Amino acid sequence: MRVPEIAPDADAALLADEAKYCSFGDTVHYTDPPKLFERCEGSYMYDPSGTPFLDLQMWYSAVNFGYANERLNNALKRQIDHLPQVASQYLHREKIELARAIAVDAERKFGLPGRVHFNVGGAQAVEDSLKIIRNFKKGKSLMFAFEGGYHGRTLGASAITSSYRYRRRYGHFGERAMFLPYPYPFRRPKGMDKEEYGEHLVAEFARLFETEYHGVWDPKVGECEYAAFYVEPLQGTGGYIVPPMNYFKGLKKVLDQYGVLMVTDEIQMGFFRTGKLWSIEHFGVTPDVIVFGKALTNGLNPLSGLWAREELINPTVFPPGSTHSTFNANPLGTAVGLEAMKMMHETDYEAMVMAKGAHFLEGLKDLQKRHKEIGDVDGLGLALRAEICTEDGFTPNKALVDRMVDIGLAGDLEHNGKKIGLVLDIGGYYKNVITLAPSLHITTEEIDLGIALLDQLLTKAKRAA
């Protein structure tokens, strides 16, 4: 088949072909026209004209270690020349060594032996975790999950993702999760501090088990109808919400008391985004299952997976063939993932990320003093949030955020007399939160530049209102 040649810099022709030949079902066009990029390096992407765009979202936290990371790129190149392909019914060294690295780390941290199971995307790993939970819980298929939670858009993952819009056109989801309030400190009830708010929500959850008439618990046999609670330690798409530090410890106590498993979704917050390998480590609890993806390969080759404690995943209870994907544990992905794990072991990412995160958060707080439309700033490590509101500092202001995104992608901001752009991601319950996930290798100078560009952006967006 002859592939038509495309003339250089033919942006309009490319966009016309995209509009005609590409499914929009796997694409979200946040701007009109959609933005084209030509190359990337470090913390920057470049459009066809060569304009740099400082990226403060890094492919939704999939590129934690910077664009075109030389060490990880070289690992991919070596693997291509060594063992680029092998069917998953056979073994290769990189899969085994990567699984061992993750499992040994988990056993050291949580005191539990476990195993690692690979797939190719975050939603697929969530699907695999659902199979593991259903199997272990003798076919129970109901789950608890959070309002504002996002776990993917496959059918099973959509059932535990709170947004109805991801389910609306696909029939009735009879096994839809019970969605419970996530602790959202900025919008907590008046009169409560953060810790009281966390305790309050734990107590409300515990109420479900007080009597059979709350519908989840049979006290006569001591059995819950729900198998597991799917949690994001920090909500991702929900707006990078940092919960009260006491919340998950209280929640896990209730779950353990009533035999409900905890599955932590680390797809967006894993691999030192928050200053720990797993964000759940900040909260002093031990999960039963950890689901991961995105940054494990720095966006170079699809690879996701899960860690589950031995009791749930050993071959006696979860035998060969329980799930399968042609490309799971693929040698390119596992080779890069193994190199990434070695890099994380050799470098003190915890100290580095926490220091850079503190500097970035201070910059956001200073920005908040100059713009009353910034209602809340918060963060943990380099997972940061700025909630954009009206002038009252509380009412969500999606329109202002949308203008900011458009202006940032126009590439007309200024730095040292030259044009520059800014790449942002938007999340939150009201789509009014700038969710910041810069490269973990971002420099202090680039953080300061990001704050300065956000200042420009806000000023321009408010004038354009």
Coordinates of C-alpha atoms in Angstrom, one line a residue:
M1 CA 0.0 0.0 0.0
R2 CA 1.4 3.4 -1.0
V3 CA 1.4 5.9 1.9
P4 CA 0.6 9.5 0.6
E5 CA 3.5 11.9 1.2
I6 CA 2.7 14.9 3.3
A7 CA 4.5 18.2 2.5
P8 CA 6.5 19.8 5.4
D9 CA 4.7 22.4 7.5
A10 CA 1.4 21.5 5.9
D11 CA -0.5 22.0 9.1
A12 CA -3.8 22.9 7.5
A13 CA -3.7 19.8 5.2
L14 CA -2.8 17.6 8.2
L15 CA -5.7 18.9 10.2
A16 CA -8.1 18.4 7.2
D17 CA -6.9 14.8 6.9
E18 CA -7.4 14.3 10.7
A19 CA -10.9 15.6 10.5
K20 CA -11.7 13.2 7.6
Y21 CA -9.8 10.0 8.4
C22 CA -9.2 9.8 12.2
S23 CA -11.8 8.6 14.7
F24 CA -12.6 11.3 17.2
G25 CA -13.6 8.6 19.6
D26 CA -10.0 8.2 20.9
T27 CA -9.2 11.9 20.8
V28 CA -10.2 14.9 22.9
H29 CA -9.9 18.3 21.1
Y30 CA -9.5 20.9 23.8
T31 CA -8.6 23.6 21.4
D32 CA -9.9 24.6 17.9
P33 CA -8.0 24.0 15.8
P34 CA -6.1 21.2 17.6
K35 CA -2.5 21.8 18.3
L36 CA 0.3 20.1 16.3
F37 CA 3.7 19.4 17.8
E38 CA 6.9 18.5 16.0
R39 CA 9.4 17.4 18.7
C40 CA 10.1 17.3 22.4
E41 CA 13.0 17.5 24.8
G42 CA 13.3 17.8 28.6
S43 CA 10.4 19.9 29.8
Y44 CA 9.5 21.3 26.4
M45 CA 7.5 20.5 23.3
Y46 CA 8.1 22.4 20.0
D47 CA 5.6 23.2 17.3
P48 CA 6.4 23.1 13.6
S49 CA 7.6 26.7 13.7
G50 CA 10.1 25.9 16.4
T51 CA 8.3 27.8 19.2
P52 CA 9.0 26.1 22.6
F53 CA 6.2 25.2 24.9
L54 CA 6.9 24.6 28.6
D55 CA 5.0 21.5 29.5
L56 CA 3.6 21.4 33.0
Q57 CA 1.5 18.3 32.5
M58 CA 3.9 15.9 30.8
W59 CA 1.4 13.7 29.0
Y60 CA -0.9 13.4 32.1
S61 CA 2.1 12.4 34.2
A62 CA 3.2 9.7 31.8
V63 CA 6.6 11.3 31.2
N64 CA 7.8 11.8 34.7
F65 CA 11.5 11.7 33.7
G66 CA 11.4 14.3 31.0
Y67 CA 10.9 14.1 27.2
A68 CA 13.6 12.2 25.3
N69 CA 15.3 11.1 28.5
E70 CA 18.7 9.9 27.2
R71 CA 19.1 7.0 29.6
L72 CA 15.6 5.6 29.0
N73 CA 15.7 6.2 25.2
N74 CA 19.0 4.3 25.1
A75 CA 17.5 1.4 27.0
L76 CA 14.7 1.2 24.3
K77 CA 17.3 1.3 21.5
R78 CA 19.4 -1.5 23.0
Q79 CA 16.3 -3.7 23.4
I80 CA 15.3 -3.1 19.8
D81 CA 18.6 -4.5 18.7
H82 CA 18.6 -7.3 21.2
L83 CA 15.1 -8.8 21.7
P84 CA 12.4 -6.5 20.3
Q85 CA 9.6 -9.0 20.1
V86 CA 8.6 -12.2 21.9
A87 CA 5.2 -13.9 22.5
S88 CA 4.0 -13.6 26.0
Q89 CA 3.8 -17.4 26.3
Y90 CA 7.6 -17.3 26.5
L91 CA 9.8 -15.7 29.1
H92 CA 12.4 -13.0 28.8
R93 CA 14.8 -11.6 31.4
E94 CA 13.5 -8.1 31.5
K95 CA 10.0 -9.2 32.5
I96 CA 11.3 -11.3 35.4
E97 CA 13.7 -8.7 36.7
L98 CA 11.2 -5.9 36.5
A99 CA 8.5 -7.9 38.3
R100 CA 11.1 -8.9 41.0
A101 CA 12.2 -5.2 41.5
I102 CA 8.6 -4.1 42.1
A103 CA 7.6 -7.0 44.3
V104 CA 10.8 -6.9 46.4
D105 CA 10.2 -3.1 46.9
A106 CA 6.6 -3.7 48.0
E107 CA 7.5 -6.5 50.4
R108 CA 10.1 -4.3 52.0
K109 CA 7.7 -1.4 52.4
F110 CA 4.5 -3.3 53.3
G111 CA 5.8 -6.5 54.8
L112 CA 3.8 -8.7 52.4
P113 CA 5.0 -11.0 49.7
G114 CA 3.2 -10.5 46.4
R115 CA 3.4 -10.9 42.6
V116 CA 3.4 -8.5 39.6
H117 CA 1.1 -8.9 36.6
F118 CA 1.6 -6.9 33.4
N119 CA -0.6 -5.4 30.7
V120 CA -0.4 -2.6 28.2
G121 CA -2.6 0.3 29.5
G122 CA -3.9 1.6 32.7
A123 CA -7.6 0.7 32.1
Q124 CA -6.5 -2.8 31.1
A125 CA -4.6 -3.2 34.4
V126 CA -7.7 -2.0 36.2
E127 CA -9.7 -4.7 34.3
D128 CA -7.1 -7.3 35.4
S129 CA -7.4 -6.2 39.0
L130 CA -11.2 -6.5 38.9
K131 CA -10.7 -10.1 37.8
I132 CA -8.3 -10.8 40.6
I133 CA -10.8 -9.2 43.2
R134 CA -13.8 -11.0 41.8
N135 CA -12.0 -14.3 41.7
F136 CA -10.7 -14.0 45.3
K137 CA -14.1 -12.8 46.6
K138 CA -15.9 -15.8 45.1
G139 CA -17.5 -13.9 42.2
K140 CA -18.6 -10.7 44.1
S141 CA -18.7 -8.0 41.5
L142 CA -19.7 -4.9 43.4
M143 CA -17.1 -2.3 44.4
F144 CA -16.9 0.9 46.3
A145 CA -15.3 3.9 44.6
F146 CA -15.0 7.6 45.0
E147 CA -17.0 10.5 43.5
G148 CA -14.5 12.3 41.2
G149 CA -12.5 9.0 40.8
Y150 CA -11.2 8.0 37.4
H151 CA -10.0 4.5 36.5
G152 CA -10.4 4.3 32.7
R153 CA -12.9 4.0 30.0
T154 CA -13.1 0.3 29.2
L155 CA -16.5 -1.2 30.3
G156 CA -15.2 -2.6 33.6
A157 CA -13.2 0.5 34.5
S158 CA -16.1 2.8 33.5
A159 CA -18.3 1.0 36.1
I160 CA -16.0 2.2 38.9
T161 CA -15.4 5.6 37.3
S162 CA -17.8 8.1 38.8
S163 CA -18.6 10.2 35.7
Y164 CA -21.9 9.1 34.1
R165 CA -20.8 10.6 30.7
Y166 CA -18.4 7.7 30.2
R167 CA -21.2 5.2 30.6
R168 CA -24.2 7.1 29.1
R169 CA -24.3 5.6 25.6
Y170 CA -23.4 2.0 26.5
G171 CA -26.4 0.5 28.2
H172 CA -27.1 -0.1 31.8
F173 CA -24.1 -0.9 34.1
G174 CA -25.7 -3.3 36.6
E175 CA -22.4 -3.6 38.5
R176 CA -21.8 0.1 38.8
A177 CA -19.8 1.0 41.9
M178 CA -21.3 2.7 45.0
F179 CA -19.6 6.1 44.8
L180 CA -18.7 7.8 48.1
P181 CA -17.5 11.4 48.8
Y182 CA -13.8 11.9 48.4
P183 CA -12.2 14.2 51.1
Y184 CA -12.0 17.5 49.2
P185 CA -10.5 20.0 51.7
F186 CA -11.0 23.2 49.8
R187 CA -14.8 22.5 49.6
R188 CA -15.2 20.9 53.0
P189 CA -18.1 21.9 55.3
K190 CA -17.6 25.1 57.2
G191 CA -16.5 24.7 60.8
M192 CA -14.3 21.7 60.2
D193 CA -10.6 21.5 59.9
K194 CA -9.0 19.1 57.5
E195 CA -8.5 16.3 60.1
E196 CA -12.0 16.6 61.5
Y197 CA -13.3 16.5 57.9
G198 CA -11.4 13.3 57.3
E199 CA -12.7 11.7 60.5
H200 CA -16.2 12.7 59.6
L201 CA -16.1 11.0 56.2
V202 CA -14.6 7.8 57.7
A203 CA -17.4 7.8 60.2
E204 CA -20.0 8.3 57.5
F205 CA -18.6 5.3 55.6
A206 CA -18.5 3.2 58.8
R207 CA -22.3 3.9 59.2
L208 CA -23.0 1.7 56.2
F209 CA -22.0 -1.3 58.4
E210 CA -24.0 -0.5 61.5
T211 CA -27.2 -2.2 60.3
E212 CA -28.3 -4.4 57.5
Y213 CA -30.8 -1.7 56.4
H214 CA -28.0 0.4 55.0
G215 CA -27.8 -2.3 52.3
V216 CA -24.1 -3.4 52.3
W217 CA -23.7 -5.7 55.3
D218 CA -25.3 -8.9 56.6
P219 CA -24.6 -9.0 60.3
K220 CA -26.0 -12.5 60.7
V221 CA -23.1 -14.0 58.6
G222 CA -20.7 -11.1 58.9
E223 CA -20.4 -10.5 55.2
C224 CA -20.2 -7.4 53.0
E225 CA -21.9 -7.3 49.6
Y226 CA -19.0 -5.2 48.2
A227 CA -15.7 -6.8 47.4
A228 CA -13.2 -3.9 47.3
F229 CA -12.7 -0.2 47.5
Y230 CA -10.9 1.4 44.5
V231 CA -9.1 4.5 45.7
E232 CA -6.8 7.1 44.2
P233 CA -4.6 8.3 47.1
L234 CA -4.6 11.7 45.3
Q235 CA -7.4 12.2 42.8
G236 CA -6.0 12.7 39.3
T237 CA -8.7 13.7 36.8
G238 CA -10.7 14.8 39.9
G239 CA -8.3 17.7 40.3
Y240 CA -5.1 16.6 42.1
I241 CA -6.9 16.7 45.4
V242 CA -4.7 16.0 48.4
P243 CA -6.8 14.4 51.2
P244 CA -6.3 15.0 54.9
M245 CA -3.4 12.9 56.1
N246 CA -5.5 10.9 58.6
Y247 CA -8.2 9.9 56.1
F248 CA -6.8 6.7 54.5
K249 CA -5.6 5.2 57.8
G250 CA -9.2 5.6 59.2
L251 CA -10.7 4.2 56.0
K252 CA -8.4 1.2 55.9
K253 CA -9.3 0.3 59.5
V254 CA -13.0 0.1 58.5
L255 CA -12.2 -1.9 55.4
D256 CA -10.1 -4.4 57.3
Q257 CA -12.8 -4.7 60.0
Y258 CA -15.4 -5.7 57.5
G259 CA -13.3 -7.7 55.0
V260 CA -13.3 -5.3 52.1
L261 CA -10.1 -5.1 50.1
M262 CA -8.3 -1.9 49.2
V263 CA -7.1 -1.4 45.6
T264 CA -4.9 1.7 45.1
D265 CA -4.9 3.2 41.6
E266 CA -1.4 4.7 41.1
I267 CA -1.6 5.0 37.4
Q268 CA -1.2 8.8 37.5
M269 CA 0.4 9.3 40.9
G270 CA 3.0 6.5 40.9
F271 CA 6.7 6.5 40.2
F272 CA 7.6 9.5 42.4
R273 CA 5.1 12.0 41.1
T274 CA 4.3 12.7 44.8
G275 CA 7.8 12.1 46.1
K276 CA 7.2 8.4 46.9
L277 CA 7.3 5.4 44.5
W278 CA 3.6 4.9 45.4
S279 CA 1.5 7.9 46.7
I280 CA -0.3 5.6 49.2
E281 CA 3.0 5.4 51.1
H282 CA 2.4 9.0 52.4
F283 CA -0.7 7.8 54.3
G284 CA 0.7 4.9 56.4
V285 CA -1.6 2.1 55.1
T286 CA -1.0 -1.2 53.3
P287 CA -3.0 -1.8 50.1
D288 CA -4.1 -5.3 48.9
V289 CA -3.5 -4.4 45.2
I290 CA -1.6 -1.6 43.5
V291 CA -2.4 -0.7 39.9
F292 CA 0.2 1.2 37.9
G293 CA 1.0 2.4 34.4
K294 CA 1.9 5.6 32.6
A295 CA 5.4 6.8 33.8
L296 CA 6.9 3.3 34.3
T297 CA 8.2 3.5 30.7
N298 CA 8.3 7.3 30.6
G299 CA 5.7 7.2 27.8
L300 CA 8.0 5.3 25.4
N301 CA 6.2 2.0 25.1
P302 CA 2.8 0.9 26.5
L303 CA 3.2 -1.0 29.7
S304 CA 1.0 -1.2 32.8
G305 CA 0.4 -3.7 35.6
L306 CA -0.5 -4.5 39.1
W307 CA 1.0 -5.8 42.3
A308 CA -1.2 -8.0 44.5
R309 CA -0.4 -9.7 47.7
E310 CA 0.4 -13.4 47.4
E311 CA -2.9 -14.6 48.8
L312 CA -4.8 -13.0 46.0
I313 CA -2.6 -13.8 43.0
N314 CA -0.6 -17.0 43.6
P315 CA -1.0 -19.5 40.8
T316 CA -3.2 -21.8 42.8
V317 CA -6.0 -19.1 43.1
F318 CA -5.2 -17.2 39.9
P319 CA -3.9 -19.8 37.4
P320 CA -2.3 -19.3 34.0
G321 CA -4.7 -17.9 31.4
S322 CA -6.9 -16.0 33.9
T323 CA -6.3 -12.9 31.8
H324 CA -4.3 -12.3 28.7
S325 CA -3.1 -9.6 26.3
T326 CA -0.9 -10.3 23.2
F327 CA 1.4 -7.4 24.2
N328 CA 1.5 -7.7 28.0
A329 CA 5.0 -7.8 29.4
N330 CA 6.4 -6.9 26.0
P331 CA 10.2 -6.8 25.9
L332 CA 10.5 -3.1 24.8
G333 CA 8.2 -1.9 27.6
T334 CA 9.7 -4.1 30.3
A335 CA 13.3 -3.2 29.3
V336 CA 12.5 0.5 29.7
G337 CA 10.6 -0.1 32.9
L338 CA 13.5 -2.0 34.3
E339 CA 15.9 0.8 33.5
A340 CA 13.5 3.3 35.0
M341 CA 13.3 1.3 38.2
K342 CA 17.2 1.2 38.3
M343 CA 17.3 4.9 37.8
M344 CA 14.8 5.5 40.6
H345 CA 16.8 3.2 42.9
E346 CA 20.1 5.1 42.2
T347 CA 18.7 8.6 42.5
D348 CA 17.1 10.2 45.6
Y349 CA 13.9 11.1 43.9
E350 CA 12.1 11.5 47.2
A351 CA 14.4 14.4 48.4
M352 CA 14.6 15.9 44.9
V353 CA 10.8 15.9 44.2
M354 CA 9.8 17.1 47.6
A355 CA 12.2 20.0 47.4
K356 CA 11.1 21.0 43.9
G357 CA 7.5 20.6 44.9
A358 CA 7.9 22.8 47.9
H359 CA 9.5 25.5 45.7
F360 CA 6.7 25.2 43.1
L361 CA 4.0 25.4 45.8
E362 CA 5.5 28.5 47.3
G363 CA 5.5 30.1 43.8
L364 CA 1.8 29.2 43.4
K365 CA 1.0 30.7 46.8
D366 CA 2.7 33.9 45.8
L367 CA 0.8 33.9 42.6
Q368 CA -2.4 33.4 44.6
K369 CA -1.7 36.6 46.5
R370 CA -1.6 38.5 43.2
H371 CA -4.7 36.9 41.6
K372 CA -7.8 36.6 43.7
E373 CA -9.2 34.2 41.1
I374 CA -6.9 31.5 42.4
G375 CA -9.1 30.0 45.1
D376 CA -6.9 27.2 46.2
V377 CA -3.4 25.9 45.7
D378 CA -2.1 22.6 47.1
G379 CA 0.2 19.8 46.3
L380 CA 2.2 16.8 47.3
G381 CA 5.6 16.5 45.7
L382 CA 5.2 17.5 42.1
A383 CA 1.5 16.8 41.9
L384 CA 0.1 20.3 42.3
R385 CA -3.2 22.1 41.8
A386 CA -4.5 25.6 41.3
E387 CA -8.2 26.0 41.5
I388 CA -9.5 28.9 39.4
C389 CA -12.6 30.7 40.6
T390 CA -14.4 33.9 40.2
E391 CA -13.3 37.0 42.1
D392 CA -15.0 35.6 45.2
G393 CA -12.2 33.0 45.4
F394 CA -14.6 30.1 45.6
T395 CA -17.2 29.9 42.8
P396 CA -15.8 27.7 40.0
N397 CA -14.7 29.6 36.9
K398 CA -14.3 27.2 34.0
A399 CA -14.6 29.9 31.4
L400 CA -11.4 31.6 32.7
V401 CA -9.5 28.3 32.7
D402 CA -10.6 27.5 29.1
R403 CA -9.2 30.9 28.0
M404 CA -5.9 30.2 29.8
V405 CA -5.5 26.9 28.0
D406 CA -6.2 28.5 24.6
I407 CA -3.8 31.4 25.2
G408 CA -1.1 29.0 26.5
L409 CA -1.3 26.8 23.4
A410 CA -1.3 29.9 21.1
G411 CA 2.4 30.3 21.8
D412 CA 2.2 34.0 22.2
L413 CA 3.5 34.4 25.7
E414 CA 6.9 36.1 26.1
H415 CA 10.2 35.2 27.8
N416 CA 13.5 37.1 27.2
G417 CA 11.9 38.8 24.2
K418 CA 11.0 35.6 22.5
K419 CA 7.7 33.8 22.0
I420 CA 6.9 30.8 24.2
G421 CA 3.9 28.7 25.0
L422 CA 2.6 26.9 28.0
V423 CA 1.0 23.4 28.1
L424 CA -1.5 22.9 30.9
D425 CA -4.0 20.2 31.8
I426 CA -7.4 20.8 33.3
G427 CA -9.3 18.6 35.8
G428 CA -11.5 18.9 38.8
Y429 CA -15.2 18.3 39.5
Y430 CA -16.1 21.6 37.8
K431 CA -13.2 21.5 35.2
N432 CA -11.7 24.6 36.8
V433 CA -8.5 23.2 38.3
I434 CA -5.1 23.5 36.6
T435 CA -3.5 20.1 37.5
L436 CA 0.3 20.5 37.4
A437 CA 2.5 17.5 36.7
P438 CA 5.9 18.8 35.5
S439 CA 8.9 16.6 34.7
L440 CA 10.5 15.4 37.9
H441 CA 13.7 16.7 36.4
I442 CA 12.4 20.2 35.9
T443 CA 14.9 22.8 37.0
T444 CA 14.4 25.5 39.6
E445 CA 14.7 28.1 36.7
E446 CA 12.0 26.3 34.8
I447 CA 9.7 26.2 37.8
D448 CA 10.2 30.0 38.2
L449 CA 9.6 30.4 34.4
G450 CA 6.3 28.4 34.8
I451 CA 5.1 30.7 37.6
A452 CA 6.0 33.7 35.5
L453 CA 4.1 32.3 32.5
L454 CA 1.1 31.4 34.6
D455 CA 1.1 35.0 35.8
Q456 CA 1.1 36.3 32.2
L457 CA -1.5 33.8 31.3
L458 CA -3.9 34.8 34.0
T459 CA -3.5 38.4 33.3
K460 CA -4.2 38.0 29.6
A461 CA -7.1 35.6 30.2
K462 CA -8.8 38.1 32.6
R463 CA -8.4 40.9 30.1
A464 CA -10.0 38.8 27.4
A465 CA -13.1 38.1 29.4

